[in-house]
Amino acid sequence: ANPKASEQKIFAAHQACTVQRLQGQPLVLAIQDTSYLNYSHHPQTRGLGPIGDSRSDAQGLIMHSTLVVTPAGLPLGLLTQKIWARSSYSQQSERERKNTAIEQKESYRWLAAMQETVEVVPANTTVVTLCDREADIYEFLVEAQRLKAQFVLRAAWDRHLAHDDFPRLWPLLEGQTVACYLTLELPGRERRRRRQARLALRFTAVTLEPPQRHRAAVPEALPSLSFYAVHVKEVDPPADEPAIEWLLLTNIPVRTVDEALQRVEWYRRRWLVEEFHKILKSGCRVEACRLQTAQRLTRYVTLYSVIAWRLYWLTYVNRTAPTTPATTILAPEEVAALQVLSSSALPLAPSPLTTREAVGMIAKLGGFLGRRHDGEPGITAIWRGWQRLADLALMWSLVTQGQLMGNS
C-alpha cells in the first residue's frame, strides 16, 4: 500500500536489467500477449473489472506483456507490461467500434507496447515483434511501418488486396505453388493429443488495401501497405481434429524457402509467452492473492512477473545447459547455502555444483522427491524451494558476515 512503491517503479528496474541483457544480442523476439487474471473468488477486492467477454461475469485484471527471448528461446526478461481493470464492457455497436479512434480502444495496447519496445531496445539489437491474431489491426500495421519496426503476426482477417486475380488474402496464398513441406511436433493439450503434423508451406508478397474508417476516427486516409505473407496448412489432419493453419504477415523480406521457414520458426516461439503466464498463475499462484484493492494487486502482480521470469529463465538454463556451474543461475551465497545443506558440513566442498544439481536440490526443498522415475521437477516445487532457499541464503550471509566481523 506504500504509494512510493508504484508498479512503474517496480517494473522499471527489471526493464533496465532486461535491456542490459539485450546488449550484444544481434536479434531478439519480442512476444506480445494479453492474459486475464481472475479474482472472482475474492468478492471483497475493490477496483476489479470484468474480464473475458460480455457473456462472462468474471472479475479481475487484464495484463499485457512483452516477453523478449532469443531465437533459440532463452527468455531474457520483460520489456513492457501494463496491468489494468476495465470499468465495464463496451456498449458500442460494431459500426461504432469501427468508427472509434484506435487510441480510444483497448486494442491500442498492441501499438503502445510496440512503441515502447522500439524506444528501449539498444540500437545494435534487431527486435522482431511477434503477435497472435488479436494484433491483426490495420492501424498496428501502419504504426509498424511508421516506426520501421519489424514484426511477424498471425493474420485474422481475409483482407482486401490490390490484386486483379485474387482480391482477398487467403485465396491468393492458397493459389500459390507449395514451396516445401515441413513437419512440426505438436505438444499435447487439453483437447489435443501429442502428434506430428505435416504442413504445406506457401509464401508471396502482398499489398493490402486499407479498410474503410470514419473520418472522425482516422483524420488522414490509411495507406495501402506492402508486406510478405507466409501460409502453412496441415496436410491430411486426423479426422477428429482441425487442421493446423497459420497465415503470417511480416514486413521482413521473404524471398526464399529458408526465409519463409525462419519466419515460421520465429512464430513458433510465440507460445513461450503462454508458458510464462502459466508459471505466473500456476507456479507463483498470483490469482490466489487476497489483497483487497486492485491497486495493491497490480503492484503484487508486477513484482511476481519478475519472479516468474526468473523461474522461467532458471528452468530453461537447467534444461538446455545442465552441466554449467550453478553460479550461472544463482548468487554465490545461494550456491553456498545449498552446498552446506547437501553436505551438512564445513568447509564447503571444493567441487562446485552444476545447474542441474542445484535445481534438483531447490526442488527438493519445495517437496520434490526426486525418485528415479519422477522426471524433471515442476515449476511449483521449484518456486516453493526457491522461497526456502532465499531464507537459507540470508542466514548464510549473516553467519559469514558475523565470522568476518569476529575475525576483524
mmCIF file of C-alpha atoms in Angstrom:
data_model
loop_
_atom_site.group_PDB
_atom_site.id
_atom_site.type_symbol
_atom_site.label_atom_id
_atom_site.label_comp_id
_atom_site.label_asym_id
_atom_site.label_seq_id
_atom_site.Cartn_x
_atom_site.Cartn_y
_atom_site.Cartn_z
ATOM 1 C CA ALA A 1 0.000 0.000 0.000
ATOM 2 C CA ASN A 2 3.036 2.298 0.100
ATOM 3 C CA PRO A 3 2.392 4.981 -2.544
ATOM 4 C CA LYS A 4 6.129 5.159 -3.275
ATOM 5 C CA ALA A 5 6.129 1.518 -4.407
ATOM 6 C CA SER A 6 4.315 2.050 -7.701
ATOM 7 C CA GLU A 7 4.143 -0.668 -10.322
ATOM 8 C CA GLN A 8 6.012 1.655 -12.714
ATOM 9 C CA LYS A 9 9.000 1.868 -10.354
ATOM 10 C CA ILE A 10 8.935 -1.869 -9.652
ATOM 11 C CA PHE A 11 8.899 -2.709 -13.344
ATOM 12 C CA ALA A 12 11.442 -0.044 -14.378
ATOM 13 C CA ALA A 13 14.265 -1.802 -12.527
ATOM 14 C CA HIS A 14 13.550 -5.116 -14.264
ATOM 15 C CA GLN A 15 13.131 -3.409 -17.648
ATOM 16 C CA ALA A 16 16.538 -1.753 -17.268
ATOM 17 C CA CYS A 17 18.159 -5.120 -16.480
ATOM 18 C CA THR A 18 16.385 -6.711 -19.442
ATOM 19 C CA VAL A 19 17.752 -4.022 -21.762
ATOM 20 C CA GLN A 20 21.240 -4.745 -20.397
ATOM 21 C CA ARG A 21 20.791 -8.439 -21.217
ATOM 22 C CA LEU A 22 19.968 -7.446 -24.811
ATOM 23 C CA GLN A 23 23.404 -5.891 -25.245
ATOM 24 C CA GLY A 24 25.378 -7.989 -27.681
ATOM 25 C CA GLN A 25 22.315 -9.889 -28.930
ATOM 26 C CA PRO A 26 22.148 -9.383 -32.728
ATOM 27 C CA LEU A 27 18.458 -10.360 -32.921
ATOM 28 C CA VAL A 28 15.713 -10.954 -30.349
ATOM 29 C CA LEU A 29 12.000 -11.773 -30.490
ATOM 30 C CA ALA A 30 9.618 -9.515 -28.546
ATOM 31 C CA ILE A 31 6.469 -11.567 -27.903
ATOM 32 C CA GLN A 32 3.340 -9.627 -27.012
ATOM 33 C CA ASP A 33 0.346 -11.265 -25.347
ATOM 34 C CA THR A 34 -2.638 -10.479 -23.136
ATOM 35 C CA SER A 35 -3.620 -12.544 -20.107
ATOM 36 C CA TYR A 36 -6.646 -12.277 -17.802
ATOM 37 C CA LEU A 37 -6.136 -12.602 -14.044
ATOM 38 C CA ASN A 38 -9.290 -13.979 -12.436
ATOM 39 C CA TYR A 39 -10.111 -12.772 -8.915
ATOM 40 C CA SER A 40 -13.819 -13.613 -8.978
ATOM 41 C CA HIS A 41 -13.323 -15.834 -5.910
ATOM 42 C CA HIS A 42 -12.256 -12.752 -3.900
ATOM 43 C CA PRO A 43 -15.518 -10.730 -3.927
ATOM 44 C CA GLN A 44 -14.277 -8.280 -1.294
ATOM 45 C CA THR A 45 -11.452 -6.987 -3.510
ATOM 46 C CA ARG A 46 -12.209 -3.437 -4.658
ATOM 47 C CA GLY A 47 -11.442 -1.913 -8.036
ATOM 48 C CA LEU A 48 -11.618 -5.035 -10.201
ATOM 49 C CA GLY A 49 -13.355 -5.104 -13.561
ATOM 50 C CA PRO A 50 -14.948 -7.566 -15.969
ATOM 51 C CA ILE A 51 -12.608 -9.911 -17.834
ATOM 52 C CA GLY A 52 -13.101 -12.211 -20.775
ATOM 53 C CA ASP A 53 -16.091 -11.429 -22.983
ATOM 54 C CA SER A 54 -19.505 -9.989 -22.199
ATOM 55 C CA ARG A 55 -21.000 -13.466 -21.661
ATOM 56 C CA SER A 56 -18.875 -13.924 -18.528
ATOM 57 C CA ASP A 57 -19.429 -12.392 -15.100
ATOM 58 C CA ALA A 58 -15.786 -12.987 -14.065
ATOM 59 C CA GLN A 59 -13.951 -10.149 -12.323
ATOM 60 C CA GLY A 60 -10.230 -9.452 -12.349
ATOM 61 C CA LEU A 61 -7.376 -7.640 -14.061
ATOM 62 C CA ILE A 62 -6.016 -7.542 -17.605
ATOM 63 C CA MET A 63 -2.273 -7.847 -18.159
ATOM 64 C CA HIS A 64 -0.492 -7.142 -21.449
ATOM 65 C CA SER A 65 3.213 -8.018 -21.507
ATOM 66 C CA THR A 66 6.114 -8.182 -23.930
ATOM 67 C CA LEU A 67 8.460 -11.083 -23.212
ATOM 68 C CA VAL A 68 11.768 -10.863 -25.066
ATOM 69 C CA VAL A 69 13.588 -14.090 -25.995
ATOM 70 C CA THR A 70 16.491 -15.148 -28.174
ATOM 71 C CA PRO A 71 15.662 -17.020 -31.415
ATOM 72 C CA ALA A 72 16.713 -20.186 -29.568
ATOM 73 C CA GLY A 73 14.100 -19.491 -26.873
ATOM 74 C CA LEU A 74 16.140 -18.174 -23.926
ATOM 75 C CA PRO A 75 13.841 -15.751 -22.004
ATOM 76 C CA LEU A 76 15.776 -12.528 -21.385
ATOM 77 C CA GLY A 77 13.056 -10.675 -19.468
ATOM 78 C CA LEU A 78 10.044 -8.419 -19.887
ATOM 79 C CA LEU A 79 10.349 -5.279 -21.992
ATOM 80 C CA THR A 80 6.858 -3.860 -21.409
ATOM 81 C CA GLN A 81 3.932 -4.558 -19.122
ATOM 82 C CA LYS A 82 0.616 -2.876 -18.455
ATOM 83 C CA ILE A 83 -1.996 -4.072 -15.943
ATOM 84 C CA TRP A 84 -5.435 -2.525 -15.645
ATOM 85 C CA ALA A 85 -9.079 -3.124 -14.720
ATOM 86 C CA ARG A 86 -11.933 -2.427 -17.099
ATOM 87 C CA SER A 87 -14.637 -0.108 -15.876
ATOM 88 C CA SER A 88 -17.255 -2.062 -17.859
ATOM 89 C CA TYR A 89 -17.808 -3.849 -21.135
ATOM 90 C CA SER A 90 -18.101 -1.625 -24.179
ATOM 91 C CA GLN A 91 -21.711 -0.938 -25.174
ATOM 92 C CA GLN A 92 -20.758 0.245 -28.654
ATOM 93 C CA SER A 93 -22.171 -1.405 -31.744
ATOM 94 C CA GLU A 94 -19.859 -2.991 -34.287
ATOM 95 C CA ARG A 95 -20.192 0.064 -36.526
ATOM 96 C CA GLU A 96 -19.436 2.451 -33.654
ATOM 97 C CA ARG A 97 -16.332 0.481 -32.719
ATOM 98 C CA LYS A 98 -15.037 0.665 -36.284
ATOM 99 C CA ASN A 99 -15.550 4.416 -36.261
ATOM 100 C CA THR A 100 -13.706 4.972 -32.956
ATOM 101 C CA ALA A 101 -10.094 6.139 -32.998
ATOM 102 C CA ILE A 102 -7.637 3.362 -32.172
ATOM 103 C CA GLU A 103 -6.173 5.449 -29.308
ATOM 104 C CA GLN A 104 -9.532 5.209 -27.535
ATOM 105 C CA LYS A 105 -9.783 1.426 -27.827
ATOM 106 C CA GLU A 106 -8.457 -1.289 -25.518
ATOM 107 C CA SER A 107 -6.699 -2.802 -28.526
ATOM 108 C CA TYR A 108 -4.346 0.197 -28.606
ATOM 109 C CA ARG A 109 -2.269 -1.830 -26.122
ATOM 110 C CA TRP A 110 -0.634 -3.641 -29.048
ATOM 111 C CA LEU A 111 0.554 -0.382 -30.602
ATOM 112 C CA ALA A 112 1.649 1.108 -27.269
ATOM 113 C CA ALA A 113 3.751 -1.968 -26.413
ATOM 114 C CA MET A 114 5.419 -1.883 -29.832
ATOM 115 C CA GLN A 115 6.180 1.826 -29.434
ATOM 116 C CA GLU A 116 7.764 1.271 -26.017
ATOM 117 C CA THR A 117 9.737 -1.706 -27.321
ATOM 118 C CA VAL A 118 11.248 0.395 -30.104
ATOM 119 C CA GLU A 119 12.145 3.124 -27.582
ATOM 120 C CA VAL A 120 14.046 0.914 -25.115
ATOM 121 C CA VAL A 121 15.806 -1.685 -27.304
ATOM 122 C CA PRO A 122 19.547 -0.976 -27.822
ATOM 123 C CA ALA A 123 20.498 0.412 -31.203
ATOM 124 C CA ASN A 124 22.759 -2.548 -32.026
ATOM 125 C CA THR A 125 19.995 -5.143 -31.469
ATOM 126 C CA THR A 126 17.362 -6.047 -34.059
ATOM 127 C CA VAL A 127 13.990 -6.765 -32.467
ATOM 128 C CA VAL A 128 11.139 -8.633 -34.164
ATOM 129 C CA THR A 129 7.714 -8.247 -32.556
ATOM 130 C CA LEU A 130 5.603 -11.437 -32.525
ATOM 131 C CA CYS A 131 1.814 -11.269 -32.049
ATOM 132 C CA ASP A 132 -1.184 -13.532 -32.366
ATOM 133 C CA ARG A 133 -4.400 -12.797 -34.275
ATOM 134 C CA GLU A 134 -5.624 -10.135 -31.831
ATOM 135 C CA ALA A 135 -2.941 -7.789 -33.145
ATOM 136 C CA ASP A 136 -4.168 -8.024 -36.741
ATOM 137 C CA ILE A 137 -5.311 -4.402 -36.649
ATOM 138 C CA TYR A 138 -4.671 -2.241 -39.678
ATOM 139 C CA GLU A 139 -3.554 0.674 -37.519
ATOM 140 C CA PHE A 140 -0.969 -1.655 -35.907
ATOM 141 C CA LEU A 141 0.428 -2.440 -39.359
ATOM 142 C CA VAL A 142 0.538 1.250 -40.256
ATOM 143 C CA GLU A 143 2.297 2.104 -36.979
ATOM 144 C CA ALA A 144 4.870 -0.630 -37.548
ATOM 145 C CA GLN A 145 5.688 0.884 -40.916
ATOM 146 C CA ARG A 146 5.963 4.369 -39.377
ATOM 147 C CA LEU A 147 8.301 3.131 -36.644
ATOM 148 C CA LYS A 148 10.215 0.857 -39.037
ATOM 149 C CA ALA A 149 9.532 -1.874 -36.504
ATOM 150 C CA GLN A 150 9.916 -5.423 -37.757
ATOM 151 C CA PHE A 151 7.105 -7.850 -36.923
ATOM 152 C CA VAL A 152 5.577 -11.254 -37.592
ATOM 153 C CA LEU A 153 1.903 -11.671 -36.726
ATOM 154 C CA ARG A 154 -0.756 -14.235 -37.422
ATOM 155 C CA ALA A 155 -3.464 -12.834 -39.675
ATOM 156 C CA ALA A 156 -7.077 -12.914 -38.533
ATOM 157 C CA TRP A 157 -8.813 -11.100 -41.391
ATOM 158 C CA ASP A 158 -9.174 -12.045 -45.043
ATOM 159 C CA ARG A 159 -8.145 -8.558 -46.115
ATOM 160 C CA HIS A 160 -8.696 -6.844 -49.463
ATOM 161 C CA LEU A 161 -5.707 -6.874 -51.805
ATOM 162 C CA ALA A 162 -4.510 -4.719 -54.666
ATOM 163 C CA HIS A 163 -4.533 -7.761 -56.955
ATOM 164 C CA ASP A 164 -6.661 -8.278 -60.058
ATOM 165 C CA ASP A 165 -6.979 -12.084 -59.925
ATOM 166 C CA PHE A 166 -7.095 -12.542 -56.139
ATOM 167 C CA PRO A 167 -8.897 -9.699 -54.355
ATOM 168 C CA ARG A 168 -8.582 -11.406 -50.935
ATOM 169 C CA LEU A 169 -5.633 -12.543 -48.824
ATOM 170 C CA TRP A 170 -6.444 -16.219 -48.204
ATOM 171 C CA PRO A 171 -7.312 -17.169 -51.810
ATOM 172 C CA LEU A 172 -4.074 -15.554 -53.006
ATOM 173 C CA LEU A 173 -1.946 -17.656 -50.637
ATOM 174 C CA GLU A 174 -3.874 -20.843 -51.308
ATOM 175 C CA GLY A 175 -3.358 -20.255 -55.029
ATOM 176 C CA GLN A 176 0.420 -20.252 -54.676
ATOM 177 C CA THR A 177 2.536 -23.285 -55.515
ATOM 178 C CA VAL A 178 3.639 -25.310 -52.489
ATOM 179 C CA ALA A 179 7.248 -24.296 -51.797
ATOM 180 C CA CYS A 180 8.016 -27.215 -49.482
ATOM 181 C CA TYR A 181 6.613 -29.440 -46.758
ATOM 182 C CA LEU A 182 7.637 -29.316 -43.114
ATOM 183 C CA THR A 183 6.892 -31.420 -40.058
ATOM 184 C CA LEU A 184 6.022 -29.884 -36.697
ATOM 185 C CA GLU A 185 5.869 -31.656 -33.355
ATOM 186 C CA LEU A 186 2.622 -30.569 -31.686
ATOM 187 C CA PRO A 187 2.596 -30.850 -27.886
ATOM 188 C CA GLY A 188 -0.397 -32.437 -26.209
ATOM 189 C CA ARG A 189 -3.070 -30.116 -24.857
ATOM 190 C CA GLU A 190 -6.382 -30.469 -23.085
ATOM 191 C CA ARG A 191 -8.289 -31.141 -26.305
ATOM 192 C CA ARG A 192 -5.444 -32.371 -28.488
ATOM 193 C CA ARG A 193 -3.152 -35.349 -28.218
ATOM 194 C CA ARG A 194 0.557 -35.064 -28.922
ATOM 195 C CA ARG A 195 1.285 -35.713 -32.572
ATOM 196 C CA GLN A 196 3.331 -34.749 -35.615
ATOM 197 C CA ALA A 197 1.785 -32.547 -38.274
ATOM 198 C CA ARG A 198 2.910 -32.331 -41.917
ATOM 199 C CA LEU A 199 2.308 -28.874 -43.332
ATOM 200 C CA ALA A 200 2.478 -27.362 -46.805
ATOM 201 C CA LEU A 201 4.279 -24.009 -46.993
ATOM 202 C CA ARG A 202 3.452 -21.207 -49.427
ATOM 203 C CA PHE A 203 4.590 -17.591 -49.496
ATOM 204 C CA THR A 204 4.335 -14.452 -51.615
ATOM 205 C CA ALA A 205 4.453 -10.651 -51.485
ATOM 206 C CA VAL A 206 1.120 -8.912 -50.874
ATOM 207 C CA THR A 207 -0.259 -5.369 -50.970
ATOM 208 C CA LEU A 208 -3.101 -4.741 -48.541
ATOM 209 C CA GLU A 209 -5.840 -2.234 -49.269
ATOM 210 C CA PRO A 210 -6.887 -0.138 -46.243
ATOM 211 C CA PRO A 211 -10.250 -0.748 -44.585
ATOM 212 C CA GLN A 212 -12.843 1.998 -44.559
ATOM 213 C CA ARG A 213 -12.772 4.205 -41.480
ATOM 214 C CA HIS A 214 -14.859 7.178 -40.445
ATOM 215 C CA ARG A 215 -13.008 10.480 -40.804
ATOM 216 C CA ALA A 216 -13.628 11.233 -37.134
ATOM 217 C CA ALA A 217 -11.638 8.118 -36.202
ATOM 218 C CA VAL A 218 -8.927 8.444 -38.864
ATOM 219 C CA PRO A 219 -8.446 12.086 -39.938
ATOM 220 C CA GLU A 220 -5.953 11.082 -42.645
ATOM 221 C CA ALA A 221 -6.725 8.253 -45.038
ATOM 222 C CA LEU A 222 -4.973 4.986 -44.222
ATOM 223 C CA PRO A 223 -2.365 3.964 -46.819
ATOM 224 C CA SER A 224 -2.016 0.745 -48.752
ATOM 225 C CA LEU A 225 0.701 -1.465 -47.259
ATOM 226 C CA SER A 226 3.077 -3.936 -48.903
ATOM 227 C CA PHE A 227 4.132 -6.968 -46.865
ATOM 228 C CA TYR A 228 5.078 -10.615 -47.213
ATOM 229 C CA ALA A 229 2.706 -13.454 -46.360
ATOM 230 C CA VAL A 230 3.666 -16.979 -45.301
ATOM 231 C CA HIS A 231 0.989 -19.678 -45.193
ATOM 232 C CA VAL A 232 1.315 -23.120 -43.618
ATOM 233 C CA LYS A 233 -1.542 -25.607 -43.567
ATOM 234 C CA GLU A 234 -1.656 -29.200 -42.376
ATOM 235 C CA VAL A 235 -1.946 -31.919 -44.973
ATOM 236 C CA ASP A 236 -4.293 -34.816 -44.114
ATOM 237 C CA PRO A 237 -5.051 -33.921 -40.463
ATOM 238 C CA PRO A 238 -6.688 -36.506 -38.187
ATOM 239 C CA ALA A 239 -10.417 -36.801 -38.801
ATOM 240 C CA ASP A 240 -11.268 -35.766 -35.238
ATOM 241 C CA GLU A 241 -9.032 -32.664 -35.136
ATOM 242 C CA PRO A 242 -8.969 -29.398 -37.100
ATOM 243 C CA ALA A 243 -6.084 -28.787 -39.477
ATOM 244 C CA ILE A 244 -3.209 -26.660 -38.204
ATOM 245 C CA GLU A 245 -3.150 -23.454 -40.274
ATOM 246 C CA TRP A 246 -1.243 -20.192 -39.873
ATOM 247 C CA LEU A 247 -1.190 -17.241 -42.229
ATOM 248 C CA LEU A 248 1.625 -14.965 -41.139
ATOM 249 C CA LEU A 249 2.139 -11.341 -42.174
ATOM 250 C CA THR A 250 5.571 -9.731 -41.913
ATOM 251 C CA ASN A 251 7.424 -6.672 -43.154
ATOM 252 C CA ILE A 252 10.697 -8.646 -43.194
ATOM 253 C CA PRO A 253 11.532 -9.821 -46.735
ATOM 254 C CA VAL A 254 10.583 -13.416 -47.565
ATOM 255 C CA ARG A 255 12.057 -14.307 -50.944
ATOM 256 C CA THR A 256 13.380 -17.834 -50.347
ATOM 257 C CA VAL A 257 12.155 -21.042 -48.749
ATOM 258 C CA ASP A 258 14.728 -20.718 -45.974
ATOM 259 C CA GLU A 259 13.500 -17.217 -45.124
ATOM 260 C CA ALA A 260 9.891 -18.445 -45.051
ATOM 261 C CA LEU A 261 10.839 -21.351 -42.783
ATOM 262 C CA GLN A 262 12.666 -18.954 -40.472
ATOM 263 C CA ARG A 263 9.556 -16.769 -40.103
ATOM 264 C CA VAL A 264 7.527 -19.858 -39.209
ATOM 265 C CA GLU A 265 10.160 -20.909 -36.686
ATOM 266 C CA TRP A 266 10.096 -17.441 -35.116
ATOM 267 C CA TYR A 267 6.329 -17.548 -34.813
ATOM 268 C CA ARG A 268 6.535 -20.918 -33.057
ATOM 269 C CA ARG A 269 8.330 -19.074 -30.222
ATOM 270 C CA ARG A 270 5.144 -17.108 -29.538
ATOM 271 C CA TRP A 271 3.966 -19.909 -27.244
ATOM 272 C CA LEU A 272 6.805 -19.109 -24.853
ATOM 273 C CA VAL A 273 4.819 -16.158 -23.504
ATOM 274 C CA GLU A 274 1.967 -18.529 -22.698
ATOM 275 C CA GLU A 275 4.406 -20.678 -20.717
ATOM 276 C CA PHE A 276 5.436 -17.532 -18.836
ATOM 277 C CA HIS A 277 1.780 -16.829 -17.977
ATOM 278 C CA LYS A 278 1.358 -20.432 -16.825
ATOM 279 C CA ILE A 279 4.319 -20.050 -14.458
ATOM 280 C CA LEU A 280 2.876 -16.795 -13.116
ATOM 281 C CA LYS A 281 -0.565 -18.303 -12.491
ATOM 282 C CA SER A 282 0.068 -21.976 -11.704
ATOM 283 C CA GLY A 283 3.568 -21.779 -10.246
ATOM 284 C CA CYS A 284 3.507 -18.449 -8.406
ATOM 285 C CA ARG A 285 -0.305 -18.637 -7.935
ATOM 286 C CA VAL A 286 -0.882 -14.889 -8.246
ATOM 287 C CA GLU A 287 -4.635 -15.421 -8.584
ATOM 288 C CA ALA A 288 -4.718 -16.752 -5.001
ATOM 289 C CA CYS A 289 -3.536 -13.403 -3.614
ATOM 290 C CA ARG A 290 -6.117 -11.802 -1.281
ATOM 291 C CA LEU A 291 -5.018 -8.176 -1.300
ATOM 292 C CA GLN A 292 -8.127 -6.047 -1.007
ATOM 293 C CA THR A 293 -7.649 -3.461 -3.766
ATOM 294 C CA ALA A 294 -6.835 -3.682 -7.457
ATOM 295 C CA GLN A 295 -4.066 -1.132 -6.962
ATOM 296 C CA ARG A 296 -2.225 -3.357 -4.494
ATOM 297 C CA LEU A 297 -2.822 -6.400 -6.675
ATOM 298 C CA THR A 298 -1.310 -4.591 -9.652
ATOM 299 C CA ARG A 299 1.907 -3.942 -7.725
ATOM 300 C CA TYR A 300 1.924 -7.522 -6.448
ATOM 301 C CA VAL A 301 1.490 -8.984 -9.949
ATOM 302 C CA THR A 302 4.209 -6.692 -11.306
ATOM 303 C CA LEU A 303 6.668 -7.955 -8.693
ATOM 304 C CA TYR A 304 5.702 -11.590 -9.247
ATOM 305 C CA SER A 305 6.042 -11.176 -13.010
ATOM 306 C CA VAL A 306 9.739 -10.521 -12.431
ATOM 307 C CA ILE A 307 9.920 -13.594 -10.181
ATOM 308 C CA ALA A 308 8.078 -15.698 -12.772
ATOM 309 C CA TRP A 309 10.564 -14.635 -15.447
ATOM 310 C CA ARG A 310 13.467 -15.591 -13.150
ATOM 311 C CA LEU A 311 11.974 -19.042 -12.590
ATOM 312 C CA TYR A 312 11.330 -19.436 -16.314
ATOM 313 C CA TRP A 313 14.920 -18.456 -17.131
ATOM 314 C CA LEU A 314 16.268 -20.790 -14.450
ATOM 315 C CA THR A 315 14.327 -23.799 -15.740
ATOM 316 C CA TYR A 316 15.342 -23.031 -19.350
ATOM 317 C CA VAL A 317 19.039 -22.930 -18.468
ATOM 318 C CA ASN A 318 18.623 -26.152 -16.481
ATOM 319 C CA ARG A 319 17.011 -27.851 -19.482
ATOM 320 C CA THR A 320 19.464 -26.614 -22.143
ATOM 321 C CA ALA A 321 22.774 -26.334 -20.224
ATOM 322 C CA PRO A 322 22.522 -28.618 -17.173
ATOM 323 C CA THR A 323 26.288 -29.034 -16.692
ATOM 324 C CA THR A 324 27.096 -25.323 -16.392
ATOM 325 C CA PRO A 325 28.150 -24.101 -12.923
ATOM 326 C CA ALA A 326 25.297 -23.304 -10.558
ATOM 327 C CA THR A 327 26.620 -19.733 -10.319
ATOM 328 C CA THR A 328 25.154 -19.259 -13.804
ATOM 329 C CA ILE A 329 21.668 -19.160 -12.281
ATOM 330 C CA LEU A 330 22.265 -18.422 -8.575
ATOM 331 C CA ALA A 331 24.103 -15.869 -6.479
ATOM 332 C CA PRO A 332 27.248 -17.099 -4.660
ATOM 333 C CA GLU A 333 25.510 -17.077 -1.247
ATOM 334 C CA GLU A 334 22.650 -19.172 -2.657
ATOM 335 C CA VAL A 335 25.095 -21.752 -4.021
ATOM 336 C CA ALA A 336 26.958 -21.826 -0.701
ATOM 337 C CA ALA A 337 23.736 -22.352 1.240
ATOM 338 C CA LEU A 338 22.854 -25.314 -0.990
ATOM 339 C CA GLN A 339 26.316 -26.826 -0.562
ATOM 340 C CA VAL A 340 26.085 -26.578 3.233
ATOM 341 C CA LEU A 341 22.610 -28.099 3.137
ATOM 342 C CA SER A 342 23.736 -31.013 0.949
ATOM 343 C CA SER A 343 26.908 -31.861 2.879
ATOM 344 C CA SER A 344 25.827 -30.780 6.382
ATOM 345 C CA ALA A 345 29.463 -29.888 6.970
ATOM 346 C CA LEU A 346 32.034 -27.146 6.726
ATOM 347 C CA PRO A 347 34.238 -26.183 5.000
ATOM 348 C CA LEU A 348 32.419 -26.218 1.672
ATOM 349 C CA ALA A 349 33.212 -28.932 -0.832
ATOM 350 C CA PRO A 350 35.760 -27.735 -3.415
ATOM 351 C CA SER A 351 33.775 -29.120 -6.373
ATOM 352 C CA PRO A 352 31.092 -26.605 -7.448
ATOM 353 C CA LEU A 353 27.502 -27.599 -8.016
ATOM 354 C CA THR A 354 26.145 -27.867 -11.561
ATOM 355 C CA THR A 355 22.950 -26.176 -12.637
ATOM 356 C CA ARG A 356 21.072 -29.484 -12.711
ATOM 357 C CA GLU A 357 22.233 -30.415 -9.212
ATOM 358 C CA ALA A 358 21.279 -27.006 -7.858
ATOM 359 C CA VAL A 359 17.805 -27.031 -9.430
ATOM 360 C CA GLY A 360 17.199 -30.558 -8.137
ATOM 361 C CA MET A 361 18.158 -29.501 -4.614
ATOM 362 C CA ILE A 362 15.935 -26.412 -4.809
ATOM 363 C CA ALA A 363 13.009 -28.548 -5.976
ATOM 364 C CA LYS A 364 13.538 -30.967 -3.087
ATOM 365 C CA LEU A 365 13.306 -28.012 -0.698
ATOM 366 C CA GLY A 366 9.894 -27.428 -2.283
ATOM 367 C CA GLY A 367 8.671 -31.012 -1.857
ATOM 368 C CA PHE A 368 10.002 -32.737 -4.988
ATOM 369 C CA LEU A 369 11.005 -36.297 -4.099
ATOM 370 C CA GLY A 370 13.487 -36.789 -6.929
ATOM 371 C CA ARG A 371 12.890 -40.503 -7.325
ATOM 372 C CA ARG A 372 14.244 -42.360 -10.323
ATOM 373 C CA HIS A 373 11.017 -42.187 -12.333
ATOM 374 C CA ASP A 374 9.792 -38.749 -11.178
ATOM 375 C CA GLY A 375 11.187 -36.905 -14.207
ATOM 376 C CA GLU A 376 12.034 -33.212 -14.097
ATOM 377 C CA PRO A 377 10.721 -31.141 -11.163
ATOM 378 C CA GLY A 378 7.710 -28.918 -11.781
ATOM 379 C CA ILE A 379 7.722 -25.150 -11.547
ATOM 380 C CA THR A 380 5.575 -25.138 -8.376
ATOM 381 C CA ALA A 381 8.119 -27.259 -6.481
ATOM 382 C CA ILE A 382 10.957 -25.068 -7.734
ATOM 383 C CA TRP A 383 9.120 -21.915 -6.634
ATOM 384 C CA ARG A 384 8.448 -23.296 -3.157
ATOM 385 C CA GLY A 385 12.061 -24.414 -2.838
ATOM 386 C CA TRP A 386 13.373 -21.091 -4.061
ATOM 387 C CA GLN A 387 11.408 -19.315 -1.343
ATOM 388 C CA ARG A 388 13.093 -21.517 1.261
ATOM 389 C CA LEU A 389 16.474 -21.005 -0.396
ATOM 390 C CA ALA A 390 16.086 -17.243 -0.011
ATOM 391 C CA ASP A 391 15.846 -17.661 3.777
ATOM 392 C CA LEU A 392 18.778 -20.086 3.835
ATOM 393 C CA ALA A 393 20.941 -17.746 1.736
ATOM 394 C CA LEU A 394 20.113 -14.825 4.028
ATOM 395 C CA MET A 395 21.077 -16.891 7.070
ATOM 396 C CA TRP A 396 24.346 -17.947 5.399
ATOM 397 C CA SER A 397 25.156 -14.310 4.613
ATOM 398 C CA LEU A 398 24.505 -13.275 8.204
ATOM 399 C CA VAL A 399 26.686 -16.110 9.557
ATOM 400 C CA THR A 400 29.599 -15.351 7.237
ATOM 401 C CA GLN A 401 29.371 -11.615 7.955
ATOM 402 C CA GLY A 402 29.442 -12.402 11.686
ATOM 403 C CA GLN A 403 32.524 -14.564 11.228
ATOM 404 C CA LEU A 404 34.313 -11.790 9.331
ATOM 405 C CA MET A 405 33.446 -9.240 11.996
ATOM 406 C CA GLY A 406 34.647 -11.624 14.703
ATOM 407 C CA ASN A 407 37.948 -12.181 12.912
ATOM 408 C CA SER A 408 38.476 -8.458 12.491
#
